[in-house]
Amino acid sequence: MYETELKNFSIAKIADSGQCFRILPEGTGYVVIAFGKVLRVTSAGSSYRFSCDEQEFKNIWFKYFDLDCDYEKYKDVILPHDDFLKEAIHFGDGIRILKQDPWESLISFIISQRKSVKAIRTSISRLSHLYGKNIDGTHFSFPGHEILAKADEAGLRSCGLGYRLPYVLDAARSVDIGYIDLKNLGKLETSDLLKKLMELNGVGIKVASCVALFAFHRLEVLPIDIWMKRIIETRYGGHFPREYLPFAGVLQQYMYYYARLKNLSWQAFDYQN
DNA sequence: ATCCAGGAGGCCC
DNA sequence: GGGCCTCATGGA
């Protein structure tokens, strides 16, 4: 058990921010399944309790939650008349950009295309139960590439992958044979990282951007999904403000969370697909 | 029941 | 390079 006070940290908001799919409400708190481990998180007054010792917290979870980054500073970059971002950052205070496992992120966001966050969670949960390791009796690790590369199609189909099934298989095989070396991708410049990821069938600019942002912490990358398209179109006249570009990924996360959870209306916005 | 979802590939021009 | 069309399926 490790207990600590944390600023700008909300496990609930992070769990529902659409960047990760295996932080789930359980009991009075949340359970995080990552790196083959299970971490329980509960709030205790103004502090948080984590179900691990101090050493594990500092070795693994401190980095994962990006706790050495000060998120208060993003309030200072809001442009004078940008009430939308002001609202979004206020509403989403506590969100952080995680540093997730690149392999799990890659497969997760390949699966994510044209799926709701809820449906993505379901697919990844099934995938883990079917091919992952039993960690503690009830939670299963995300399966490694060596397992998925040899997975049977019937099993994969039962995970609800739909037309993304060959994409997942191809990616697993590409990583398994070393065509994609995830350990070394982090050394690449962002544009080269995106290019390399997009060599995979089923990985376009949006999925590559999510992996770059949520696993490789490239905060300048701006993933544009249907929600961000609507936001940019209706709130920013079709162009994401260039003043925000150096950390567009972070600001985008507040906007996405705000729009999705407030279920904003888009007036006459008719953009679809 | 009908529509939507953290999109991408394959055409065609 | 941009404009359409299609893709399988869970969730609301």
XYZ file of C-alpha atoms (C1' of nucleotides) in Angstrom:
298
model
C 0.000 0.000 0.000
C 1.294 3.395 -0.974
C -0.505 6.629 -0.179
C 0.270 10.057 -1.562
C -1.226 13.441 -2.350
C -1.374 14.273 -6.027
C -2.116 17.506 -7.858
C -4.056 17.585 -11.111
C -4.784 13.895 -10.868
C -8.144 12.183 -11.244
C -8.169 8.453 -11.814
C -11.861 8.645 -12.736
C -11.284 11.204 -15.485
C -8.214 9.421 -16.797
C -10.203 6.185 -16.904
C -12.888 7.791 -19.035
C -10.668 9.941 -21.215
C -10.521 7.502 -24.119
C -6.741 7.059 -24.129
C -6.715 3.775 -22.234
C -9.216 0.955 -22.088
C -8.125 -1.076 -19.079
C -8.674 1.323 -16.195
C -12.060 0.318 -14.874
C -14.276 1.158 -11.915
C -14.211 -1.641 -9.374
C -15.519 -1.563 -5.818
C -15.023 1.889 -4.333
C -12.180 2.769 -6.672
C -10.534 1.809 -9.941
C -8.398 -1.024 -11.148
C -5.542 -0.445 -13.588
C -4.369 -3.401 -15.648
C -1.047 -2.650 -17.322
C 2.451 -4.092 -17.730
C 1.145 -7.493 -16.602
C 0.166 -6.036 -13.236
C -3.012 -5.098 -11.447
C -3.090 -1.821 -9.530
C -6.018 -0.796 -7.365
C -6.535 2.911 -6.851
C -8.818 4.446 -4.228
C -9.105 7.986 -3.014
C -8.753 8.724 0.685
C -9.748 12.302 1.379
C -7.319 14.513 -0.467
C -4.880 11.722 -1.168
C -4.790 8.537 -3.228
C -4.066 4.990 -2.133
C -2.346 2.564 -4.474
C -2.232 -1.184 -3.916
C 1.537 -1.472 -4.328
C 4.607 -0.646 -2.308
C 6.506 2.590 -2.668
C 9.235 1.025 -4.765
C 6.831 -0.348 -7.393
C 4.988 2.952 -7.460
C 8.158 4.878 -8.154
C 9.525 2.337 -10.614
C 6.406 1.824 -12.692
C 3.336 3.886 -11.914
C 4.945 7.279 -11.362
C 6.084 7.236 -14.973
C 2.893 5.661 -16.266
C 0.758 8.454 -14.785
C 3.251 11.113 -15.935
C 3.505 12.435 -12.400
C 6.685 14.444 -12.912
C 4.807 16.712 -15.300
C 3.043 19.830 -14.053
C -0.366 20.016 -15.710
C -1.221 23.289 -14.014
C 0.884 25.085 -16.612
C -1.567 24.320 -19.417
C -4.062 26.739 -17.891
C -1.621 29.529 -18.752
C -1.562 28.811 -22.466
C -5.292 29.344 -23.046
C -5.776 32.092 -25.614
C -7.633 35.189 -24.311
C -10.994 34.523 -25.956
C -10.884 30.740 -26.013
C -13.738 30.041 -23.632
C -14.115 26.541 -25.004
C -10.626 25.413 -23.958
C -10.982 27.266 -20.675
C -14.139 25.313 -19.906
C -12.617 22.078 -21.154
C -9.497 22.344 -18.990
C -11.568 23.264 -15.966
C -13.945 20.374 -16.569
C -11.146 17.895 -17.290
C -8.757 18.968 -14.540
C -7.025 15.785 -13.393
C -6.599 14.258 -16.818
C -3.058 13.241 -17.691
C -1.426 11.857 -20.793
C -0.346 8.363 -19.792
C 2.836 6.616 -20.867
C 1.376 3.301 -21.936
C 2.942 0.181 -23.326
C 3.504 0.728 -27.072
C 2.451 -2.776 -28.073
C -0.831 -2.668 -26.174
C -1.508 0.853 -27.468
C -0.854 -0.159 -31.045
C -3.297 -3.068 -30.987
C -5.834 -1.148 -28.906
C -5.991 1.759 -31.316
C -6.076 -0.482 -34.367
C -9.164 -2.009 -32.780
C -10.516 1.427 -31.855
C -11.303 2.576 -35.379
C -15.038 3.136 -35.889
C -15.841 1.750 -32.447
C -17.198 3.412 -29.323
C -14.969 3.531 -26.239
C -17.288 1.032 -24.589
C -17.042 -1.378 -27.498
C -13.255 -1.032 -27.553
C -13.122 -1.996 -23.885
C -15.226 -5.059 -24.581
C -12.990 -6.255 -27.420
C -9.785 -5.737 -25.449
C -11.227 -7.450 -22.397
C -12.210 -10.491 -24.469
C -8.818 -10.532 -26.147
C -7.074 -10.492 -22.772
C -9.278 -13.188 -21.246
C -8.738 -15.409 -24.244
C -5.020 -14.924 -24.861
C -3.544 -13.130 -21.831
C -2.163 -14.525 -18.592
C -4.269 -14.832 -15.479
C -2.705 -12.331 -13.096
C -4.718 -12.639 -9.904
C -7.642 -14.938 -10.610
C -9.925 -12.305 -12.096
C -7.739 -10.011 -14.222
C -5.802 -10.963 -17.328
C -2.748 -9.339 -18.874
C -2.791 -7.979 -22.396
C -1.499 -10.794 -24.631
C 2.009 -10.469 -26.058
C 2.768 -10.298 -29.765
C 4.173 -13.809 -29.757
C 0.726 -15.075 -28.719
C -1.420 -12.926 -30.999
C 0.843 -13.604 -33.983
C -0.167 -17.257 -33.785
C -3.750 -16.768 -32.624
C -6.551 -18.696 -34.313
C -8.950 -16.646 -36.410
C -12.056 -18.111 -34.787
C -10.859 -17.002 -31.378
C -9.983 -13.549 -32.615
C -13.340 -13.261 -34.324
C -15.076 -13.958 -31.020
C -13.440 -10.778 -29.689
C -15.592 -8.661 -31.985
C -12.730 -7.322 -34.078
C -14.843 -7.318 -37.229
C -13.009 -6.158 -40.355
C -10.020 -5.147 -38.179
C -9.110 -8.787 -37.553
C -6.486 -9.026 -40.332
C -5.089 -5.661 -39.233
C -4.504 -7.023 -35.722
C -2.948 -10.231 -37.041
C -0.677 -8.379 -39.468
C 0.494 -5.987 -36.768
C 1.178 -8.850 -34.358
C 3.191 -10.707 -36.979
C 5.086 -7.583 -38.005
C 6.135 -7.007 -34.411
C 6.805 -10.692 -33.841
C 9.219 -11.039 -36.759
C 10.903 -7.769 -35.834
C 9.735 -5.769 -38.833
C 8.521 -3.253 -36.279
C 10.856 -2.883 -33.316
C 8.762 -1.189 -30.674
C 11.695 -0.808 -28.276
C 13.581 1.290 -30.785
C 10.664 3.273 -32.199
C 11.017 5.622 -29.250
C 14.345 6.792 -30.622
C 12.750 8.072 -33.814
C 11.824 11.648 -34.479
C 8.062 12.107 -34.320
C 7.474 12.344 -38.073
C 9.534 9.191 -38.665
C 7.739 7.435 -35.828
C 4.372 8.189 -37.421
C 5.613 7.061 -40.829
C 6.935 3.797 -39.460
C 3.684 3.024 -37.652
C 1.684 3.827 -40.775
C 3.589 1.180 -42.724
C 1.310 -1.280 -40.974
C -1.884 -2.186 -42.761
C -4.792 -0.718 -40.827
C -2.739 2.038 -39.246
C -3.501 5.494 -40.627
C -2.658 8.929 -39.309
C -5.212 8.834 -36.494
C -4.172 5.473 -35.023
C -0.483 6.298 -35.449
C -1.056 9.623 -33.701
C -2.761 7.953 -30.740
C 0.144 5.547 -30.316
C 2.663 8.381 -30.629
C 0.797 10.441 -28.036
C -0.389 7.860 -25.526
C 2.585 5.486 -25.607
C 5.539 7.551 -26.827
C 4.400 10.760 -25.153
C 4.738 12.946 -28.232
C 2.673 15.779 -26.818
C 2.783 17.768 -30.037
C 0.834 15.122 -31.938
C -2.847 15.846 -32.547
C -5.062 12.806 -33.167
C -8.172 13.885 -35.056
C -11.178 11.608 -34.679
C -14.823 12.389 -35.331
C -15.105 14.345 -32.059
C -12.042 16.484 -32.699
C -13.217 17.126 -36.263
C -16.459 18.518 -34.910
C -14.675 20.573 -32.264
C -12.205 22.076 -34.718
C -14.994 22.802 -37.185
C -17.508 24.351 -34.779
C -15.228 25.967 -32.194
C -12.120 26.923 -34.141
C -13.365 27.709 -37.622
C -11.718 24.670 -39.167
C -8.187 25.252 -37.879
C -6.623 24.157 -34.614
C -4.926 27.281 -33.195
C -1.230 27.198 -34.044
C -0.309 28.647 -30.653
C -1.410 25.302 -29.224
C 0.578 23.076 -31.573
C 3.628 22.365 -29.346
C 1.341 20.543 -26.887
C -1.695 19.974 -29.079
C -2.061 16.401 -27.843
C -2.577 17.475 -24.248
C -5.098 20.214 -25.039
C -6.874 17.924 -27.449
C -7.396 15.476 -24.608
C -9.209 18.036 -22.478
C -11.353 19.031 -25.458
C -12.222 15.470 -26.361
C -13.160 14.569 -22.794
C -15.250 17.706 -22.357
C -17.129 17.319 -25.618
C -17.810 13.628 -25.171
C -18.883 13.693 -21.538
C -20.957 16.845 -21.815
C -22.511 15.378 -24.949
C -22.226 18.740 -26.690
C -24.547 19.569 -29.502
C -23.047 20.549 -32.818
C -25.794 22.784 -34.167
C -25.943 22.467 -37.906
C -22.658 20.644 -38.095
C -23.290 17.872 -40.580
C -19.842 16.438 -40.978
C -20.022 12.650 -40.908
C -17.143 10.285 -41.630
C -35.111 -0.402 -35.381
C -31.844 2.665 -36.945
C -27.856 5.204 -36.181
C -23.254 5.946 -34.454
C -18.534 4.913 -33.050
C -11.007 7.945 -30.766
C -10.795 5.378 -39.368
C -8.520 3.202 -43.062
C -7.890 1.121 -47.733
C -9.030 1.166 -52.392
C -10.635 3.153 -56.016
C -11.216 7.162 -59.354
C -9.951 11.436 -61.131
C -3.303 15.317 -53.792
C -8.762 15.239 -52.682
C -13.618 13.010 -53.084
C -16.504 8.814 -52.518
C -17.500 3.890 -51.093
C -17.122 0.153 -48.215
C -15.704 -2.403 -44.294
C -18.138 -5.828 -39.122
C -20.161 -5.246 -34.955
C -21.410 -3.679 -30.238
C -24.113 -0.073 -27.883
C -27.565 3.179 -27.333
